[in-house]
Every structure is written in structure tokens, then in C-alpha cells.
Tab-separated table of C-alpha atoms and ligand atoms in Angstrom:
chain	number	residue	atom	x	y	z
A	1	UNK	CA	-64.098	19.115	-14.270
A	2	UNK	CA	-62.273	17.025	-16.735
A	3	UNK	CA	-59.868	19.959	-17.209
A	4	UNK	CA	-59.358	20.131	-13.488
A	5	UNK	CA	-58.739	16.537	-13.175
A	6	UNK	CA	-56.254	16.835	-15.866
A	7	UNK	CA	-54.591	19.596	-14.250
A	8	UNK	CA	-54.405	17.829	-10.982
A	9	UNK	CA	-52.963	14.807	-12.879
A	10	UNK	CA	-50.469	16.878	-14.465
A	11	UNK	CA	-49.469	18.725	-11.115
A	12	UNK	CA	-49.459	15.427	-9.318
A	13	UNK	CA	-47.181	13.909	-12.115
A	14	UNK	CA	-44.950	17.082	-11.771
A	15	UNK	CA	-44.671	16.416	-8.206
A	16	UNK	CA	-44.040	12.718	-8.689
A	17	UNK	CA	-41.206	13.485	-11.289
A	18	UNK	CA	-39.758	16.211	-8.790
A	19	UNK	CA	-39.413	13.526	-6.096
A	20	UNK	CA	-38.233	11.049	-8.220
A	21	UNK	CA	-35.450	13.378	-9.622
A	22	UNK	CA	-34.814	14.519	-6.051
A	23	UNK	CA	-34.354	10.953	-4.868
A	24	UNK	CA	-32.521	10.141	-7.768
A	25	UNK	CA	-30.063	13.121	-7.065
A	26	UNK	CA	-29.806	12.153	-3.409
A	27	UNK	CA	-28.897	8.705	-4.582
A	28	UNK	CA	-26.128	10.163	-6.656
A	29	UNK	CA	-24.935	12.467	-3.822
A	30	UNK	CA	-24.830	9.502	-1.808
A	31	UNK	CA	-22.975	7.275	-4.171
A	32	UNK	CA	-20.129	9.928	-4.642
A	33	UNK	CA	-19.981	11.439	-1.327
A	34	UNK	CA	-20.664	8.609	1.059
A	35	UNK	CA	-20.004	5.379	-0.430
A	36	UNK	CA	-21.239	2.356	1.475
A	37	UNK	CA	-18.534	0.391	3.106
A	38	UNK	CA	-18.124	-3.350	3.757
A	39	UNK	CA	-14.952	-4.629	5.435
A	40	UNK	CA	-14.672	-8.416	5.932
A	41	UNK	CA	-11.910	-9.388	8.278
A	42	UNK	CA	-10.672	-13.029	8.924
A	43	UNK	CA	-9.144	-14.329	11.825
A	44	UNK	CA	-5.909	-16.064	11.696
A	45	UNK	CA	-6.076	-16.605	7.692
A	46	UNK	CA	-2.687	-16.754	5.939
A	47	UNK	CA	-1.043	-14.991	3.174
A	48	UNK	CA	-1.546	-18.115	0.998
A	49	UNK	CA	-5.008	-19.138	1.961
A	50	UNK	CA	-7.012	-17.631	-0.979
A	51	UNK	CA	-6.701	-18.493	-4.509
A	52	UNK	CA	-5.886	-14.914	-5.869
A	53	UNK	CA	-2.917	-15.297	-3.404
A	54	UNK	CA	-1.849	-18.607	-4.679
A	55	UNK	CA	-3.840	-20.961	-2.685
A	56	UNK	CA	-4.588	-24.223	-4.473
A	57	UNK	CA	-6.118	-26.180	-1.479
A	58	UNK	CA	-9.065	-23.769	-0.810
A	59	UNK	CA	-11.468	-22.643	-3.323
A	60	UNK	CA	-12.246	-18.919	-3.049
A	61	UNK	CA	-14.079	-17.850	-6.571
A	62	UNK	CA	-15.738	-14.950	-4.772
A	63	UNK	CA	-12.978	-13.427	-3.215
A	64	UNK	CA	-10.749	-14.043	-6.209
A	65	UNK	CA	-13.604	-12.120	-8.209
A	66	UNK	CA	-13.088	-9.296	-5.889
A	67	UNK	CA	-9.543	-8.988	-6.810
A	68	UNK	CA	-10.437	-9.354	-10.509
A	69	UNK	CA	-12.741	-6.577	-10.476
A	70	UNK	CA	-10.230	-4.539	-7.960
A	71	UNK	CA	-7.021	-4.552	-6.455
A	72	UNK	CA	-4.852	-6.909	-4.855
A	73	UNK	CA	-2.471	-5.562	-2.147
A	74	UNK	CA	0.939	-7.603	-1.883
A	75	UNK	CA	2.453	-5.657	0.857
A	76	UNK	CA	-0.625	-5.242	3.426
A	77	UNK	CA	0.210	-5.157	7.014
A	78	UNK	CA	-1.491	-5.733	10.407
A	79	UNK	CA	0.266	-4.039	13.689
A	80	UNK	CA	0.528	-7.457	15.470
A	81	UNK	CA	0.584	-11.125	14.993
A	82	UNK	CA	-2.478	-11.590	17.105
A	83	UNK	CA	-6.149	-10.386	17.586
A	84	UNK	CA	-6.611	-7.689	20.254
A	85	UNK	CA	-3.700	-5.508	19.120
A	86	UNK	CA	-4.304	-6.113	15.441
A	87	UNK	CA	-7.863	-4.976	15.920
A	88	UNK	CA	-7.249	-2.026	18.032
A	89	UNK	CA	-4.976	-0.524	15.318
A	90	UNK	CA	-7.844	-1.355	12.829
A	91	UNK	CA	-10.413	0.388	14.606
A	92	UNK	CA	-8.423	3.624	15.557
A	93	UNK	CA	-5.524	3.959	13.005
A	94	UNK	CA	-2.942	3.656	15.770
A	95	UNK	CA	-0.225	1.198	16.668
A	96	UNK	CA	-1.186	-1.043	19.496
A	97	UNK	CA	1.251	0.583	22.056
A	98	UNK	CA	-0.022	4.101	21.369
A	99	UNK	CA	-3.658	3.157	22.528
A	100	UNK	CA	-2.257	0.950	25.144
A	101	UNK	CA	-3.851	-2.328	23.582
A	102	UNK	CA	-0.716	-4.266	22.936
A	103	UNK	CA	-1.001	-6.474	26.169
A	104	UNK	CA	-3.813	-7.403	28.385
A	105	UNK	CA	-3.846	-6.736	32.295
A	106	UNK	CA	-1.506	-9.618	33.127
A	107	UNK	CA	0.903	-8.878	30.043
A	108	UNK	CA	-0.376	-11.483	27.926
A	109	UNK	CA	-0.805	-10.645	24.343
A	110	UNK	CA	-4.828	-10.722	23.957
A	111	UNK	CA	-7.598	-9.838	26.081
A	112	UNK	CA	-9.389	-12.871	27.980
A	113	UNK	CA	-12.923	-12.911	29.058
A	114	UNK	CA	-13.974	-10.881	32.060
A	115	UNK	CA	-11.094	-8.512	31.285
A	116	UNK	CA	-10.974	-5.327	33.259
A	117	UNK	CA	-9.347	-3.618	30.258
A	118	UNK	CA	-10.394	-2.596	26.862
A	119	UNK	CA	-9.960	0.034	24.189
A	120	UNK	CA	-10.451	3.306	25.773
A	121	UNK	CA	-14.120	4.652	25.126
A	122	UNK	CA	-12.437	8.173	24.126
A	123	UNK	CA	-10.646	6.553	21.492
A	124	UNK	CA	-12.507	7.396	18.221
A	125	UNK	CA	-13.087	4.230	16.205
A	126	UNK	CA	-13.740	4.010	12.010
A	127	UNK	CA	-17.635	3.680	13.411
A	128	UNK	CA	-17.654	6.882	15.303
A	129	UNK	CA	-15.815	8.663	12.207
A	130	UNK	CA	-18.517	7.522	9.840
A	131	UNK	CA	-21.453	7.933	12.464
A	132	UNK	CA	-20.432	11.665	12.004
A	133	UNK	CA	-21.342	11.270	8.466
A	134	UNK	CA	-24.796	9.688	8.888
A	135	UNK	CA	-23.832	6.047	8.277
A	136	UNK	CA	-25.624	3.177	9.650
A	137	UNK	CA	-22.990	1.076	11.516
A	138	UNK	CA	-22.928	-2.669	12.123
A	139	UNK	CA	-20.326	-4.910	13.827
A	140	UNK	CA	-21.058	-8.322	13.222
A	141	UNK	CA	-18.409	-11.088	14.398
A	142	UNK	CA	-15.489	-11.117	16.644
A	143	UNK	CA	-14.641	-7.952	18.476
A	144	UNK	CA	-12.129	-8.625	20.968
A	145	UNK	CA	-11.668	-5.055	22.483
A	146	UNK	CA	-13.005	-5.482	25.581
A	147	UNK	CA	-16.053	-7.584	26.905
A	148	UNK	CA	-17.373	-4.864	29.433
A	149	UNK	CA	-20.169	-2.711	28.616
A	150	UNK	CA	-18.015	0.464	28.078
A	151	UNK	CA	-15.760	-1.350	25.796
A	152	UNK	CA	-18.532	-3.231	23.605
A	153	UNK	CA	-19.137	-2.118	19.925
A	154	UNK	CA	-22.516	-0.287	20.639
A	155	UNK	CA	-20.317	2.210	23.117
A	156	UNK	CA	-17.811	2.526	20.117
A	157	UNK	CA	-19.814	3.941	17.224
A	158	UNK	CA	-21.440	0.724	16.079
A	159	UNK	CA	-25.468	0.978	16.216
A	160	UNK	CA	-25.759	-2.678	16.706
A	161	UNK	CA	-23.678	-5.828	17.481
A	162	UNK	CA	-24.268	-9.445	17.018
A	163	UNK	CA	-21.255	-12.061	17.429
A	164	UNK	CA	-18.855	-13.863	19.704
A	165	UNK	CA	-17.066	-11.028	21.393
A	166	UNK	CA	-13.641	-12.848	21.760
A	167	UNK	CA	-11.976	-15.738	20.616
A	168	UNK	CA	-13.804	-19.014	19.954
A	169	UNK	CA	-11.372	-20.960	22.011
A	170	UNK	CA	-12.180	-19.178	25.072
A	171	UNK	CA	-14.921	-21.142	26.523
A	172	UNK	CA	-14.785	-21.011	30.166
A	173	UNK	CA	-16.565	-22.564	33.014
A	174	UNK	CA	-17.332	-19.335	34.452
A	175	UNK	CA	-18.423	-17.557	31.220
A	176	UNK	CA	-19.551	-20.099	28.593
A	177	UNK	CA	-18.639	-18.903	25.183
A	178	UNK	CA	-21.439	-16.393	24.673
A	179	UNK	CA	-23.454	-15.173	21.243
A	180	UNK	CA	-24.172	-11.534	21.991
A	181	UNK	CA	-26.782	-8.940	20.542
A	182	UNK	CA	-25.782	-5.581	21.345
A	183	UNK	CA	-24.958	-6.207	24.825
A	184	UNK	CA	-27.058	-9.179	25.706
A	185	UNK	CA	-26.142	-12.806	25.633
A	186	UNK	CA	-28.455	-14.465	23.585
A	187	UNK	CA	-26.854	-18.056	23.605
A	188	UNK	CA	-24.085	-19.536	25.746
A	189	UNK	CA	-22.348	-21.615	24.835
A	190	UNK	CA	-22.992	-20.580	21.273
A	191	UNK	CA	-23.474	-23.342	18.591
A	192	UNK	CA	-20.263	-22.647	16.993
A	193	UNK	CA	-20.947	-24.481	13.694
A	194	UNK	CA	-23.917	-21.980	13.048
A	195	UNK	CA	-22.102	-18.884	13.315
A	196	UNK	CA	-20.848	-18.011	9.662
A	197	UNK	CA	-24.532	-18.903	8.586
A	198	UNK	CA	-25.770	-16.237	11.424
A	199	UNK	CA	-23.417	-13.770	10.666
A	200	UNK	CA	-24.351	-13.837	6.793
A	201	UNK	CA	-27.828	-13.363	7.596
A	202	UNK	CA	-27.402	-10.760	9.820
A	203	UNK	CA	-24.998	-9.218	7.453
A	204	UNK	CA	-27.783	-9.482	4.360
A	205	UNK	CA	-30.660	-8.006	6.646
A	206	UNK	CA	-28.392	-4.952	7.618
A	207	UNK	CA	-27.714	-4.111	4.089
A	208	UNK	CA	-31.371	-4.688	3.024
A	209	UNK	CA	-32.471	-2.451	5.899
A	210	UNK	CA	-30.094	0.255	5.210
A	211	UNK	CA	-30.252	0.078	1.346
A	212	UNK	CA	-31.048	3.883	1.481
A	213	UNK	CA	-28.911	5.209	3.673
A	214	UNK	CA	-24.845	5.003	3.621
A	215	UNK	CA	-23.681	2.084	5.614
A	216	UNK	CA	-20.669	0.538	7.026
A	217	UNK	CA	-20.677	-3.236	7.666
A	218	UNK	CA	-17.715	-4.358	9.831
A	219	UNK	CA	-17.716	-8.321	9.519
A	220	UNK	CA	-14.993	-9.786	11.810
A	221	UNK	CA	-15.649	-13.582	11.034
A	222	UNK	CA	-14.713	-15.989	13.690
A	223	UNK	CA	-13.393	-18.333	10.849
A	224	UNK	CA	-10.847	-19.597	10.830
A	225	UNK	CA	-9.498	-19.484	14.332
A	226	UNK	CA	-9.045	-22.737	16.310
A	227	UNK	CA	-11.284	-24.757	17.089
A	228	UNK	CA	-12.181	-24.941	13.222
A	229	UNK	CA	-16.252	-25.128	13.121
A	230	UNK	CA	-17.383	-24.858	9.571
A	231	UNK	CA	-21.098	-24.878	9.019
A	232	UNK	CA	-22.923	-28.349	8.487
A	233	UNK	CA	-23.520	-27.452	4.828
A	234	UNK	CA	-19.730	-26.992	4.047
A	235	UNK	CA	-18.205	-29.823	6.633
A	236	UNK	CA	-16.170	-32.234	4.434
A	237	UNK	CA	-16.712	-30.603	1.302
A	238	UNK	CA	-13.205	-28.964	0.626
A	239	UNK	CA	-10.113	-30.821	0.087
A	240	UNK	CA	-8.200	-29.155	2.892
A	241	UNK	CA	-10.065	-30.551	5.986
A	242	UNK	CA	-12.130	-28.460	8.189
A	243	UNK	CA	-9.888	-25.354	7.388
A	244	UNK	CA	-10.578	-25.511	3.759
A	245	UNK	CA	-14.383	-25.908	4.589
A	246	UNK	CA	-14.327	-22.914	6.875
A	247	UNK	CA	-12.650	-20.675	4.388
A	248	UNK	CA	-15.016	-21.942	1.425
A	249	UNK	CA	-17.945	-21.331	3.558
A	250	UNK	CA	-16.735	-17.576	4.185
A	251	UNK	CA	-16.200	-17.161	0.408
A	252	UNK	CA	-20.004	-18.489	-0.050
A	253	UNK	CA	-21.154	-16.055	2.559
A	254	UNK	CA	-19.145	-13.270	1.005
A	255	UNK	CA	-21.107	-14.031	-2.264
A	256	UNK	CA	-24.299	-14.195	-0.294
A	257	UNK	CA	-23.437	-10.617	1.119
A	258	UNK	CA	-22.568	-8.829	-2.175
A	259	UNK	CA	-25.641	-10.376	-3.819
A	260	UNK	CA	-28.364	-8.239	-2.285
A	261	UNK	CA	-26.120	-5.108	-3.419
A	262	UNK	CA	-27.256	-6.188	-7.118
A	263	UNK	CA	-31.051	-6.469	-6.455
A	264	UNK	CA	-31.131	-3.155	-4.605
A	265	UNK	CA	-29.207	-1.499	-7.625
A	266	UNK	CA	-26.281	-0.599	-5.339
A	267	UNK	CA	-23.650	-2.936	-6.509
A	268	UNK	CA	-21.382	-0.501	-7.790
A	269	UNK	CA	-21.449	1.715	-4.862
A	270	UNK	CA	-19.616	0.034	-2.082
A	271	UNK	CA	-16.085	-0.253	-1.205
A	272	UNK	CA	-15.581	-3.804	-0.620
A	273	UNK	CA	-12.615	-4.989	1.505
A	274	UNK	CA	-11.383	-8.567	2.547
A	275	UNK	CA	-8.424	-9.174	4.511
A	276	UNK	CA	-7.363	-10.865	7.982
A	277	UNK	CA	-6.206	-9.809	11.473
A	278	UNK	CA	-3.059	-11.606	11.576
A	279	UNK	CA	-1.375	-14.761	9.654
A	280	UNK	CA	-2.000	-18.467	10.078
A	281	UNK	CA	-0.340	-20.592	12.653
A	282	UNK	CA	0.195	-23.091	9.836
A	283	UNK	CA	-1.491	-25.830	11.742
A	284	UNK	CA	-4.512	-27.780	10.511
A	285	UNK	CA	-4.164	-26.575	6.824
A	286	UNK	CA	-3.424	-23.033	7.036
A	287	UNK	CA	-0.576	-21.344	4.576
A	288	UNK	CA	1.390	-18.240	4.665
A	289	UNK	CA	3.382	-19.176	1.762
A	290	UNK	CA	5.803	-18.039	0.466
A	291	UNK	CA	6.194	-15.838	3.683
A	292	UNK	CA	8.274	-17.045	6.415
A	293	UNK	CA	6.910	-17.652	9.918
A	294	UNK	CA	3.597	-18.017	11.802
A	295	UNK	CA	0.843	-16.193	13.721
A	296	UNK	CA	2.142	-14.605	16.842
A	297	UNK	CA	5.874	-13.321	15.785
A	298	UNK	CA	7.118	-10.573	13.700
A	299	UNK	CA	8.115	-12.426	10.505
A	300	UNK	CA	6.276	-11.617	7.458
A	301	UNK	CA	4.067	-14.747	7.589
A	302	UNK	CA	2.543	-13.309	10.850
A	303	UNK	CA	1.908	-9.689	10.158
A	304	UNK	CA	1.574	-9.471	6.154
A	305	UNK	CA	-1.954	-10.599	5.236
A	306	UNK	CA	-3.694	-10.907	1.907
A	307	UNK	CA	-5.894	-8.001	0.978
A	308	UNK	CA	-8.181	-7.299	-1.774
A	309	UNK	CA	-10.325	-4.354	-2.559
A	310	UNK	CA	-13.274	-3.736	-4.970
A	311	UNK	CA	-14.931	-0.299	-5.626
A	312	UNK	CA	-15.818	-0.004	-9.445
A	313	UNK	CA	-15.179	3.255	-11.031
A	314	UNK	CA	-12.805	4.046	-8.476
A	315	UNK	CA	-10.235	1.153	-7.927
A	316	UNK	CA	-9.323	0.091	-11.464
A	317	UNK	CA	-10.035	-3.855	-12.154
A	318	UNK	CA	-7.302	-6.258	-12.433
A	319	UNK	CA	-4.712	-4.113	-10.550
A	320	UNK	CA	-2.040	-5.092	-8.110
A	321	UNK	CA	-0.518	-2.897	-5.448
A	322	UNK	CA	2.984	-3.802	-4.140
A	323	UNK	CA	3.514	-0.505	-2.006
A	324	UNK	CA	3.378	-0.789	1.738
A	325	UNK	CA	-0.065	-0.277	3.081
A	326	UNK	CA	-1.801	-1.081	6.587
A	327	UNK	CA	-4.784	-1.851	8.559
A	328	UNK	CA	-3.530	1.706	10.217
A	329	UNK	CA	-4.593	3.554	6.821
A	330	UNK	CA	-8.166	2.449	6.931
A	331	UNK	CA	-9.512	5.012	9.157
A	332	UNK	CA	-8.045	7.988	7.639
A	333	UNK	CA	-8.937	6.401	4.238
A	334	UNK	CA	-12.609	5.827	5.227
A	335	UNK	CA	-12.545	9.464	6.678
A	336	UNK	CA	-11.544	10.768	3.413
A	337	UNK	CA	-13.889	8.876	1.104
A	338	UNK	CA	-17.132	9.746	3.141
A	339	UNK	CA	-16.107	13.370	3.357
A	340	UNK	CA	-15.464	13.012	7.198
A	341	UNK	CA	-12.476	13.721	9.192
A	342	UNK	CA	-10.042	11.742	10.929
A	343	UNK	CA	-9.270	12.980	14.875
A	344	UNK	CA	-7.140	15.900	14.594
A	345	UNK	CA	-6.783	16.337	18.491
A	346	UNK	CA	-4.296	13.261	18.589
A	347	UNK	CA	-1.855	11.314	16.778
A	348	UNK	CA	-3.104	8.788	14.280
A	349	UNK	CA	-0.334	6.465	12.832
A	350	UNK	CA	-2.289	5.543	9.674
A	351	UNK	CA	-2.349	7.483	6.153
A	352	UNK	CA	-5.259	8.193	3.733
A	353	UNK	CA	-4.115	5.596	0.860
A	354	UNK	CA	-6.520	6.578	-1.782
A	355	UNK	CA	-3.845	7.474	-4.198
A	356	UNK	CA	-2.671	3.536	-3.990
A	357	UNK	CA	-6.096	2.661	-4.095
A	358	UNK	CA	-7.016	4.647	-7.358
A	359	UNK	CA	-3.627	3.820	-8.780
A	360	UNK	CA	-2.665	7.314	-9.449
A	361	UNK	CA	0.544	7.544	-11.382
A	362	UNK	CA	3.537	7.095	-9.125
A	363	UNK	CA	1.602	6.816	-6.057
A	364	UNK	CA	3.777	5.820	-3.021
A	365	UNK	CA	3.332	4.306	0.480
A	366	UNK	CA	3.107	7.312	2.976
A	367	UNK	CA	4.989	5.024	5.636
A	368	UNK	CA	8.363	5.965	5.837
A	369	UNK	CA	8.860	3.437	8.544
A	370	UNK	CA	6.583	0.580	9.706
A	371	UNK	CA	7.114	-1.101	12.861
A	372	UNK	CA	6.717	-4.791	13.881
A	373	UNK	CA	6.087	-5.055	17.569
A	374	UNK	CA	5.544	-8.291	19.502
A	375	UNK	CA	3.503	-7.215	22.518
A	376	UNK	CA	5.709	-4.699	24.371
A	377	UNK	CA	9.000	-5.391	22.017
A	378	UNK	CA	9.964	-3.341	18.932
A	379	UNK	CA	11.426	-6.177	16.788
A	380	UNK	CA	11.842	-4.786	13.256
A	381	UNK	CA	11.246	-1.942	10.856
A	382	UNK	CA	10.355	-1.889	7.411
A	383	UNK	CA	11.406	1.211	4.935
A	384	UNK	CA	10.626	0.696	1.229
A	385	UNK	CA	11.990	-2.715	0.195
A	386	UNK	CA	13.801	-2.865	3.277
A	387	UNK	CA	13.377	-4.979	6.475
A	388	UNK	CA	15.671	-4.637	9.538
A	389	UNK	CA	15.346	-7.358	12.072
A	390	UNK	CA	16.763	-5.793	15.357
A	391	UNK	CA	19.367	-7.562	17.413
A	392	UNK	CA	17.763	-8.538	20.797
A	393	UNK	CA	19.551	-10.414	23.860
A	394	UNK	CA	15.987	-11.615	24.746
A	395	UNK	CA	13.620	-11.911	21.751
A	396	UNK	CA	9.843	-12.685	22.660
A	397	UNK	CA	8.825	-15.586	20.590
A	398	UNK	CA	5.259	-16.752	20.111
A	399	UNK	CA	2.482	-17.108	22.764
A	400	UNK	CA	4.993	-18.688	25.451
A	401	UNK	CA	7.049	-15.752	25.434
A	402	UNK	CA	10.235	-17.922	25.190
A	403	UNK	CA	13.264	-15.936	25.017
A	404	UNK	CA	16.385	-16.212	22.744
A	405	UNK	CA	19.326	-14.043	21.584
A	406	UNK	CA	19.031	-13.029	18.095
A	407	UNK	CA	21.280	-11.158	15.652
A	408	UNK	CA	20.659	-8.124	13.478
A	409	UNK	CA	19.325	-9.161	10.100
A	410	UNK	CA	18.618	-7.085	7.055
A	411	UNK	CA	16.301	-8.285	4.052
A	412	UNK	CA	15.364	-7.118	0.687
A	413	UNK	CA	11.642	-8.079	0.713
A	414	UNK	CA	11.407	-7.211	-2.885
A	415	UNK	CA	14.195	-9.776	-4.085
A	416	UNK	CA	13.652	-12.085	-0.892
A	417	UNK	CA	10.122	-12.087	0.212
A	418	UNK	CA	10.826	-15.297	2.512
A	419	UNK	CA	13.742	-13.531	4.546
A	420	UNK	CA	16.250	-15.932	3.786
A	421	UNK	CA	19.421	-13.875	3.208
A	422	UNK	CA	20.706	-11.563	5.577
A	423	UNK	CA	22.433	-8.648	3.835
A	424	UNK	CA	23.277	-6.436	6.668
A	425	UNK	CA	26.845	-6.404	6.273
A	426	UNK	CA	26.929	-5.012	2.506
A	427	UNK	CA	24.238	-2.327	3.660
A	428	UNK	CA	25.420	-0.547	6.528
A	429	UNK	CA	24.093	2.665	5.237
A	430	UNK	CA	20.788	1.114	5.055
A	431	UNK	CA	21.101	-0.529	8.407
A	432	UNK	CA	21.851	2.995	9.941
A	433	UNK	CA	18.941	4.754	8.395
A	434	UNK	CA	16.442	1.949	9.819
A	435	UNK	CA	18.281	1.911	13.106
A	436	UNK	CA	17.414	5.760	13.340
A	437	UNK	CA	13.614	5.049	12.643
A	438	UNK	CA	13.721	2.217	15.187
A	439	UNK	CA	14.869	4.748	17.634
A	440	UNK	CA	12.065	7.144	16.881
A	441	UNK	CA	9.850	4.600	17.528
A	442	UNK	CA	11.315	3.750	20.839
A	443	UNK	CA	10.959	7.345	21.852
A	444	UNK	CA	7.365	7.773	20.547
A	445	UNK	CA	5.703	4.426	21.093
A	446	UNK	CA	8.153	2.909	23.707
A	447	UNK	CA	9.678	-0.448	23.710
A	448	UNK	CA	9.840	-3.121	26.371
A	449	UNK	CA	9.207	-1.680	29.827
A	450	UNK	CA	10.145	1.584	28.679
A	451	UNK	CA	7.131	4.018	28.190
A	452	UNK	CA	6.867	6.040	24.848
A	453	UNK	CA	6.230	9.847	24.815
A	454	UNK	CA	3.091	9.220	22.649
A	455	UNK	CA	1.334	6.508	24.108
A	456	UNK	CA	-2.241	6.947	25.635
A	457	UNK	CA	-4.336	5.238	28.110
A	458	UNK	CA	-6.435	2.011	27.751
A	459	UNK	CA	-9.864	1.686	29.101
A	460	UNK	CA	-10.278	0.112	32.520
A	461	UNK	CA	-13.103	-0.909	34.851
A	462	UNK	CA	-12.784	-1.367	38.599
A	463	UNK	CA	-14.514	-4.804	38.347
A	464	UNK	CA	-15.239	-7.004	35.351
A	465	UNK	CA	-18.253	-9.128	35.095
A	466	UNK	CA	-18.871	-12.229	32.816
A	467	UNK	CA	-21.032	-11.985	29.889
A	468	UNK	CA	-23.779	-14.392	30.800
A	469	UNK	CA	-27.059	-15.581	29.617
A	470	UNK	CA	-30.007	-13.895	31.688
A	471	UNK	CA	-31.994	-16.653	33.506
B	1	LIG	CA1	-6.132	-13.412	15.113
B	2	LIG	CA1	-15.230	6.247	21.464
């Protein structure tokens, strides 16, 4: 009997060990093949608004820590100075005009509540690419790619959604600002001061629930879009008013989100990215320093954003990348690192940027040219260190669509980050080369009322309904 018991014990032990080893190998396979990805995305946060990008007004020790343990990208771009087009590019890896999300149904530059238009369901999002590889996916925060059921995150590859689906200043009588879970309004109008706290709790719970699966957490904060609504615990604590309070709340939130990774023993695994959807409007304490301009235009301060990435063992610590990279690149890059595939049946404008992230010797940006559009209008082109600002008889400016005539300008961004010295006259060959890129963009993506050959359709519904709380 004793021997038999012992035999069983040995057998049990062997089985237990085998399971343990398999689990360990499984975890290792997951680590290397399908890393967890956390993408934290700020709203209207400027280039100079965090410590590691020079802010002395806002304290951001956690975000600065991500930079210290990873890489800072000094020349990282979004494709538009405002939310909806910028987010369409992040999700699809395509320029806004390509997926027809550069204007809303009335020619305005972002979607409003009860919009008939949205990102086409046939477009393939980052979440859909990662779902093919078995990722658990969550979108927590501001979506802004359509508020009709067909266009919501849960129909674009996200297992779950929680957040204010569009801008927090869009509180309307017919559609009080909603807090939505999946597709159901759970509070309206939402108590805005509470959202960063609630987003954080949702994010932590999602990570804990999916510790054993590869996961993709997309966290587009409502912070720091106007109106400024920092949580009560942070109100009045910074030296930069409500703006600083809200940034500091997000910094603390980021710390809370990274903490359970340590507890779960997966702290090394995730790729963590912190960036923003467009620059600051420079009111109320925001800063794009040392860049020129503000949210909504095509100056650097509008479309160049702070970006830090951390992935221990993959991204070398304490590094800086000054090659041109963009949010367009995240879809192809996430596809590559998860062993998945970026869509092959359509044009994708982004490039796999792993060589830049991994600091491969002599890695260069794959963007031969990068295009700056204001809604419909092509206004500038960057290639390498050169930025050509196109001469326009009627240049669109800001929200008001104010028209003005502007000259051709050429800037060397490596020597003149503030776009102050027009050196077009002395560099005619560069001007000609960049003009050719502009011509290519016009043909492919369109310009003004001229459609481009490579544009695709947005999604439309016949009749849009307001997101309302069920009585
Ligand atoms: Ca924004
Ligand atoms: Ca889709």
C-alpha cells in the first residue's frame, strides 16, 4: 500500500511538474511571441507638457520613468491637429483622407454627437489585427470615431469599451455627455471629475483579468481636453492650475496601471507607449515648447507630440530616437511584434518601426515623406530634416477655417525646431524634391475638393440616434 501511495505521489508530482513546465513554457512563448501592449493616449497634450520633454510646470515622475527605462521619440507625429482624424490614423495605420475621416458629414474637422458618419466597419483596426492573434482587447476612454452602434469600439475589434465616446465639451441638451459601457449609456451627464479614476480602475481590472492571456489595453484619456476636470484628489495640487492637476493625475494613474504588472510577475513583458493625439491649444497651462503653433494647424506644435516607449529587454533603456516616426506606424509594428499581419489587401501608410525602437545600428525612418493635412488641405511635407510649407492662396487655419494667403517656406527642423528661418531660396533643389512628394500625395490622397485615387469610404448610417440612458 505504502509503495502504491508513494508511486501515486511520484506520479502526481511528475504530472504537476509537467503542468508547471508547460505553463512556464507557455508563458515564455507568450512573452516572446505575443507581448502585452499598453497604449496610453492623451487628448490635446503638448510637446512640452511632461518632464522628460522639458516641462517644469507639471510633475510626471512615472512617465519620465518610462522614458528612463526605455526610449524617447523626439520626432513623433500624429496625422492631424485634432481628435477624429488623428485617431482614425492611429487605429488603421492610414492617413485620415485615405479612410475619409478627415472631415465630418458637415465638413467640420471632428465628429459631433449623433453623427451619421464613422470609421468604416470594413477598415481593419489595431484591435482587429491583435484579436487574430488571440489578444484580449479593451478600449477605455475617448473613442471619437463614431457614436452609432456600427462604429463603436466593440464593433471594431475591442472586446469591451468603457468611456466618454467623444470630446468632453460635447455636452448637448439632446445628448447629455454619456459614460458608456460597451454600447450602453450608464451615466448621463457623466460626472467628469471622476473619469480618470474610473478609467484607471477599469484598466487595472482588465489587466488582472487577463494576466494569463496576451492583452492589448488602449487607454485614450479624456485628459487634458477642455473643460479641465481633474479628480478631487488632485485638484489644486500642482503648480500649473487644473491643467497641471489633470496631467499629474494621469501620471499617478499610469503608475497604478503599471503596478499590477509587477504583482502578476509580468512587468517585463508589456510594451508600454505613452503619447498624445495632437498638440496643446496653449490655453490654460498647456505647452508645445519649443515648437511653434497650437492644436488644429499644421505647425510642429500641432502635429508633433511627445512619445515614450518602454519594453525591457527589447527597447534599450535611456535612449532617444530622433528619426521621424508616427502613430501610422503602430498598426504595422504591433502586427509584427505579435506575429500577426497588417492588412495586405489595401494600402497602409504606416511602417514597421521595430528597428527604430530596438535602436538597430543606422536604423532610419521609412517615411520618405510625411504629409501634414488640415482637414481637406495639404499644407506641408516633411522629408528627413526638411519641412516644406506649401504656398497657399487660401490656407485653412484653426477651427474657424479662416482663409489667408501664405508663402512657400522651407525649414531645416534639425537646426530650426521652431520653424523660424525660411531657407527656401537657398535650397531650390530640396524645394523641388519635396514639391514632387506633395504632388504624389495630391494624386493618392487628394487635396481640397479633388479626390485622391487611393481614398476609401467612411462608414455611414441612414439615420443617427443619440446615445441616451435608458429610462
Ligand atoms: Ca485632441
Ligand atoms: Ca473593422
